[in-house]
PDB file of C-alpha atoms in Angstrom:
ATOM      1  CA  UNK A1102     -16.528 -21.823 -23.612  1.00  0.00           C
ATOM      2  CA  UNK A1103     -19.692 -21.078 -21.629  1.00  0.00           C
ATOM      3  CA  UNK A1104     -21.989 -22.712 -23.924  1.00  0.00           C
ATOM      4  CA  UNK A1105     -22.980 -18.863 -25.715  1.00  0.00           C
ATOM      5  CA  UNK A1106     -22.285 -17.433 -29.186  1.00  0.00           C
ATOM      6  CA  UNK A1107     -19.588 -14.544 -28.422  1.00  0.00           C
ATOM      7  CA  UNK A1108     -21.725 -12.291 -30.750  1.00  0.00           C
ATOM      8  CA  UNK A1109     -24.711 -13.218 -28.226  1.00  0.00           C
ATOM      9  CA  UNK A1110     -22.609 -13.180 -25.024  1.00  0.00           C
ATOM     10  CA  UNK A1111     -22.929 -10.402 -22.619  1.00  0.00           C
ATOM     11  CA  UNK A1112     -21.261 -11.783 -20.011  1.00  0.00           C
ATOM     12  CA  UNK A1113     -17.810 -13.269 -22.148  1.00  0.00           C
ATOM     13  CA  UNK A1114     -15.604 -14.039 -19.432  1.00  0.00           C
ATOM     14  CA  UNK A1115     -17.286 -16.735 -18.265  1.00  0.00           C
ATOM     15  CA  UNK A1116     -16.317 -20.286 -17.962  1.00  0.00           C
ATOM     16  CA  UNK A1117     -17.311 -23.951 -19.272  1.00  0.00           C
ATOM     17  CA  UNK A1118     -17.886 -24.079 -15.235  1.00  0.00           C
ATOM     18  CA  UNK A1119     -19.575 -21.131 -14.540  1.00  0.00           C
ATOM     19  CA  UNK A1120     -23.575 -21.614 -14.538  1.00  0.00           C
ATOM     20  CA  UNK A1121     -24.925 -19.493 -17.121  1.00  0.00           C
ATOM     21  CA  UNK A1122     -28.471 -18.358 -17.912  1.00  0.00           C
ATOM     22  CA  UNK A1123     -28.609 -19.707 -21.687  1.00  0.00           C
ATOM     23  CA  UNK A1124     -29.466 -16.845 -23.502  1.00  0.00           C
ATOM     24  CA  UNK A1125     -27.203 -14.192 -22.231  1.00  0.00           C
ATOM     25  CA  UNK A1126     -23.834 -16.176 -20.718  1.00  0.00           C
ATOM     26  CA  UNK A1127     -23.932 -14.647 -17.696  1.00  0.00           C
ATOM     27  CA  UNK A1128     -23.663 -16.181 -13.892  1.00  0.00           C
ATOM     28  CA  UNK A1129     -26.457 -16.930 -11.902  1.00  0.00           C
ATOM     29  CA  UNK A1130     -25.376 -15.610  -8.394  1.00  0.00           C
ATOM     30  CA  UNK A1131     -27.317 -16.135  -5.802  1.00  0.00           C
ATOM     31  CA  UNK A1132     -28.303 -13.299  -3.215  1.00  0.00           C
ATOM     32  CA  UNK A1133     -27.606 -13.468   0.643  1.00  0.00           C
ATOM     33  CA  UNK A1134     -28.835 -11.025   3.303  1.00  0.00           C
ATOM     34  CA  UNK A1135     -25.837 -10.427   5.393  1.00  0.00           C
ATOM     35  CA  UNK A1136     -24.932  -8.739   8.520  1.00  0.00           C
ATOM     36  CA  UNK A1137     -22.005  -7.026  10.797  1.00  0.00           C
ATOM     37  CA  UNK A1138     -22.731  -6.123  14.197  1.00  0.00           C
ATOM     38  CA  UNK A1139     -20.469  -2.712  15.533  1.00  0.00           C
ATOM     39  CA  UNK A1140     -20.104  -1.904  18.778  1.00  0.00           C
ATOM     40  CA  UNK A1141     -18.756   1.840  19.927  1.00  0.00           C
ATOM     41  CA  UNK A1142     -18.275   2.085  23.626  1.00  0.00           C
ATOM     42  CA  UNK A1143     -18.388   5.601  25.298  1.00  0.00           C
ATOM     43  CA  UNK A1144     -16.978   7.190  28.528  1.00  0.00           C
ATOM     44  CA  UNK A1145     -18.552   8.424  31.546  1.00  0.00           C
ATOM     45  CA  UNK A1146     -20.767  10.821  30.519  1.00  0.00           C
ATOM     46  CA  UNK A1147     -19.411  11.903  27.140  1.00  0.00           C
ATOM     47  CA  UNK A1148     -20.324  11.631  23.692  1.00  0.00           C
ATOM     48  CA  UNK A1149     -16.893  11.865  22.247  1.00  0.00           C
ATOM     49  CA  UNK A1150     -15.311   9.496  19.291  1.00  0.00           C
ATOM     50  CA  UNK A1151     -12.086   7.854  20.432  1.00  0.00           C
ATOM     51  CA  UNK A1152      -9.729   6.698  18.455  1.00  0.00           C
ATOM     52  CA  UNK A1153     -10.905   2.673  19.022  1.00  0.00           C
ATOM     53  CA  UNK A1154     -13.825   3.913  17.390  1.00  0.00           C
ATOM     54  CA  UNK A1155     -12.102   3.832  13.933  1.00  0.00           C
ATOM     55  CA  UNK A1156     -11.240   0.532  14.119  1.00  0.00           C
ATOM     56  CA  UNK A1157     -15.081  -0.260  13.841  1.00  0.00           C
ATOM     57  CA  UNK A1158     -15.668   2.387  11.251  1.00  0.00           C
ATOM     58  CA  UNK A1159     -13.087   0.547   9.051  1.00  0.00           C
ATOM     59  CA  UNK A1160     -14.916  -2.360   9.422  1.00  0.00           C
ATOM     60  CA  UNK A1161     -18.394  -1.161   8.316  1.00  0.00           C
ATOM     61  CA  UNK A1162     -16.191   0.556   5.333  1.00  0.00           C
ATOM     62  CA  UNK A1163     -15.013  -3.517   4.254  1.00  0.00           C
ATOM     63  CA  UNK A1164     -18.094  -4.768   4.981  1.00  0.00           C
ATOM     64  CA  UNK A1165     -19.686  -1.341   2.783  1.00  0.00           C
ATOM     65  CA  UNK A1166     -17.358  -2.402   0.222  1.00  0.00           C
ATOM     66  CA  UNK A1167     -18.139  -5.546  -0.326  1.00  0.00           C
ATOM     67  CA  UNK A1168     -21.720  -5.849  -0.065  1.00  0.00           C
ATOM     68  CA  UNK A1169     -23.849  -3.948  -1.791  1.00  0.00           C
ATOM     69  CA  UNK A1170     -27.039  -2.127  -0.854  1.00  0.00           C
ATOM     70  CA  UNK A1171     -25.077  -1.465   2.519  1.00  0.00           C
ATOM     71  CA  UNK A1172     -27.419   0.297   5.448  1.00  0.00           C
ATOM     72  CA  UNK A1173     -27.095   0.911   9.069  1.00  0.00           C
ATOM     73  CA  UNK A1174     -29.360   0.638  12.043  1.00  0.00           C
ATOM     74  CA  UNK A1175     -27.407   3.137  15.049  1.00  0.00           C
ATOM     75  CA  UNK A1176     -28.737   2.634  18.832  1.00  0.00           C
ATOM     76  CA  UNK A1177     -27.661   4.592  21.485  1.00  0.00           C
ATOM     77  CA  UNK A1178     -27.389   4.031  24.980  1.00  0.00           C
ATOM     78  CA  UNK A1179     -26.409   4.773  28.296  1.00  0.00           C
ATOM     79  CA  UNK A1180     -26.117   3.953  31.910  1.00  0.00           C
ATOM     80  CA  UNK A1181     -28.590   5.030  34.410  1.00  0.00           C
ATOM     81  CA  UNK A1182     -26.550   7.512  36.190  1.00  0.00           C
ATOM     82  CA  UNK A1183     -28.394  10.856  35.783  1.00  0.00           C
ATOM     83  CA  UNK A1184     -32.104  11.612  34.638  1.00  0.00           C
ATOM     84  CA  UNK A1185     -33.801  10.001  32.092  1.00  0.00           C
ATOM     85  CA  UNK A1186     -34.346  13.060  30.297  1.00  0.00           C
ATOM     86  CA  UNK A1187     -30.438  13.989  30.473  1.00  0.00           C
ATOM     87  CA  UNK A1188     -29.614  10.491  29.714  1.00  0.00           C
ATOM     88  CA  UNK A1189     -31.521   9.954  26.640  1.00  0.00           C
ATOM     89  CA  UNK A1190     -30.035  13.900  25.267  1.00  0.00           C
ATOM     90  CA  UNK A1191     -27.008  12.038  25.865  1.00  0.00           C
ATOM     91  CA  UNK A1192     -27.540   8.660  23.612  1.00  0.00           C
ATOM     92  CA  UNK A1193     -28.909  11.291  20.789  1.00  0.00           C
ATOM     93  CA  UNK A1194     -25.233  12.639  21.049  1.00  0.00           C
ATOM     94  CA  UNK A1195     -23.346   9.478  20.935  1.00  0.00           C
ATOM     95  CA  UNK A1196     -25.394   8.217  18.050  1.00  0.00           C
ATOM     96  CA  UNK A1197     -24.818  11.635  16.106  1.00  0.00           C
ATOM     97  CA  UNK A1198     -20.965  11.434  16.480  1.00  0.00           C
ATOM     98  CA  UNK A1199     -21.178   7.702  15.349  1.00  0.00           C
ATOM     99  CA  UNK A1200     -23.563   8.942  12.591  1.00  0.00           C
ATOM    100  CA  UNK A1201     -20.885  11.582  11.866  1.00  0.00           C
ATOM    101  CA  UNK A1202     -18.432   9.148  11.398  1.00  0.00           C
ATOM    102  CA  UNK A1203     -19.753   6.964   9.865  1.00  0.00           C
ATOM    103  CA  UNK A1204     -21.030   9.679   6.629  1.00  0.00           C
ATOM    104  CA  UNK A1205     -17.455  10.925   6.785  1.00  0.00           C
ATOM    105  CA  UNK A1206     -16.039   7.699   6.230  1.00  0.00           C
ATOM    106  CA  UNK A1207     -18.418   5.330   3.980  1.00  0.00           C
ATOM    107  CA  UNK A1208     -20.178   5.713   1.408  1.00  0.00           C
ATOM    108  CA  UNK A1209     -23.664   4.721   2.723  1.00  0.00           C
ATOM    109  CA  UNK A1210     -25.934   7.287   1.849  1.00  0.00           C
ATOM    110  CA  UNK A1211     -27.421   9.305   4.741  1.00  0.00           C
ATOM    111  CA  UNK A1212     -31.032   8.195   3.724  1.00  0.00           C
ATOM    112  CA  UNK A1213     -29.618   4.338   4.570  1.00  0.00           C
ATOM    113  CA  UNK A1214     -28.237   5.396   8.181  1.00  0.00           C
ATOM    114  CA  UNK A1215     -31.118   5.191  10.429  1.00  0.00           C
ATOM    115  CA  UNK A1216     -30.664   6.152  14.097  1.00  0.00           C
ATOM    116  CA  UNK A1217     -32.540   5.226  17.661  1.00  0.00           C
ATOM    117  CA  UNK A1218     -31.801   6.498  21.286  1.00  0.00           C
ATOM    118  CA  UNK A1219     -32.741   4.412  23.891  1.00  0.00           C
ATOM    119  CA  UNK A1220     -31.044   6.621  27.194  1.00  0.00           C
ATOM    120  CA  UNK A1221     -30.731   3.797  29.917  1.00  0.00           C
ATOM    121  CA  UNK A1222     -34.495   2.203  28.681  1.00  0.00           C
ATOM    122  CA  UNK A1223     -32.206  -0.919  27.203  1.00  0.00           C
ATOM    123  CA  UNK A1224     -29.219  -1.738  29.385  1.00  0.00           C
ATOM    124  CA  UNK A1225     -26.899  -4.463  28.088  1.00  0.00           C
ATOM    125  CA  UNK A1226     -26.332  -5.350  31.842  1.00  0.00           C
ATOM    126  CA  UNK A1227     -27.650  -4.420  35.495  1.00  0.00           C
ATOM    127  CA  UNK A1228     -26.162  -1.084  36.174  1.00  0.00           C
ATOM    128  CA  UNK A1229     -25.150  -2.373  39.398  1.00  0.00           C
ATOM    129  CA  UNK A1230     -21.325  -2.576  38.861  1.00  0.00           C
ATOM    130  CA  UNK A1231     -18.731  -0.148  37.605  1.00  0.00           C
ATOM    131  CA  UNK A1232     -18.025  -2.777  34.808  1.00  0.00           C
ATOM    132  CA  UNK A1233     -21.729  -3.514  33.859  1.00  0.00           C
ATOM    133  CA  UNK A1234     -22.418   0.784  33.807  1.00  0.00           C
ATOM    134  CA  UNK A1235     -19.348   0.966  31.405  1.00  0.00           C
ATOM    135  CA  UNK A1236     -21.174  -1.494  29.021  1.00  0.00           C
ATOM    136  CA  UNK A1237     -23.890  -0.295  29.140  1.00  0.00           C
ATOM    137  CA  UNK A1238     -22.254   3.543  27.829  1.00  0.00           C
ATOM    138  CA  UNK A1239     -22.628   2.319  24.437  1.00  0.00           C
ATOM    139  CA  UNK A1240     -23.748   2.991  20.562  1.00  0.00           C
ATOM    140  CA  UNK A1241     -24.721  -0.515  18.923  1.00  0.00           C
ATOM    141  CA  UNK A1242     -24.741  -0.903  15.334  1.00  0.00           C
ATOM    142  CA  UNK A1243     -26.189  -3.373  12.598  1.00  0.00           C
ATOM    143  CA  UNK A1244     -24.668  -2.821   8.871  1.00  0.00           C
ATOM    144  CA  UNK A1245     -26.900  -4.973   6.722  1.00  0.00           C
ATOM    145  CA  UNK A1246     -26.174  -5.856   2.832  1.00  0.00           C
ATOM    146  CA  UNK A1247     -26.579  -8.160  -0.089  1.00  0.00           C
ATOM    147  CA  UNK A1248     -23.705 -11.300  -0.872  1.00  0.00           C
ATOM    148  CA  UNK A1249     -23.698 -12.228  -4.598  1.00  0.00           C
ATOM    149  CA  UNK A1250     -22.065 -15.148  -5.311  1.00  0.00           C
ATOM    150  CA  UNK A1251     -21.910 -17.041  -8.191  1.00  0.00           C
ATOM    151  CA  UNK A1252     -24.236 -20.179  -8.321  1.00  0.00           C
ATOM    152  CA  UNK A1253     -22.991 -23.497  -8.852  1.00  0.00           C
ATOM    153  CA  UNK A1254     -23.911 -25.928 -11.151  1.00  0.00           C
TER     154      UNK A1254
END
């Protein structure tokens, strides 16, 4: 019903609807760049994984899922309590346990899991406040991907 001899159709469940290229019955999707943003927030001078910290593995596992071509970009952080030197050790840690989780849990190959460590050279806020500090303890993440969707007529 797609307009394609079934002997010529390699695509044969599409529809009179769907928006076929003529030759092969197939859909035309179009292709999106898409994006999630993760955030992992870490305590006072640690580098340990909580268990909050699954909740935003889970979602880069959806959003894995669902788009393909799925990478990462990992940035770690951390307030500027401490030395420089200690502090940026200390973002390399944090992004290695995200890192960690993240291979344990997905299925985005290690080649497409790229990794940065900042120390406290990128605060998200002053570090003038308890509060602002505790933001700034952190391990950002950007999961990038492809969206297919079909094209309409």
């Amino acid at each position: 019903k797609d307009g394609v001899a079934d002997a010529k159709d390699k695509c044969p469940g599409t529809t009179n609807r769907a928006n076929v290229i003529d030759t092969q019955g197939c859909y035309v999707n179009t292709r999106n760049s898409v994006a999630l943003n993760v955030l992992f927030n870490f305590d006072f001078d640690s580098f340990a994984t909580k268990p909050e910290h699954t909740e935003e593995v889970n979602k880069i596992v959806k959003f894995a899922k669902k788009h393909s071509g799925a990478s990462i970009e990992l940035s770690g952080h951390t307030d500027s309590v401490g030395t420089a030197t200690y502090n940026l050790a200390l973002s390399k840690a944090r992004v290695a346990a995200v890192d960690k989780l993240v291979e344990m849990n997905t299925r985005i190959p290690r080649g497409r899991i790229n990794k940065n460590s900042y120390g406290e050279m990128k605060p998200m806020a002053e570090n003038d406040t308890f509060a602002n500090r505790r933001a700034n303890r952190r391990v950002e993440g950007t999961v990038t991907g492809v969206s297919e969707t079909p094209k309409q007529k």
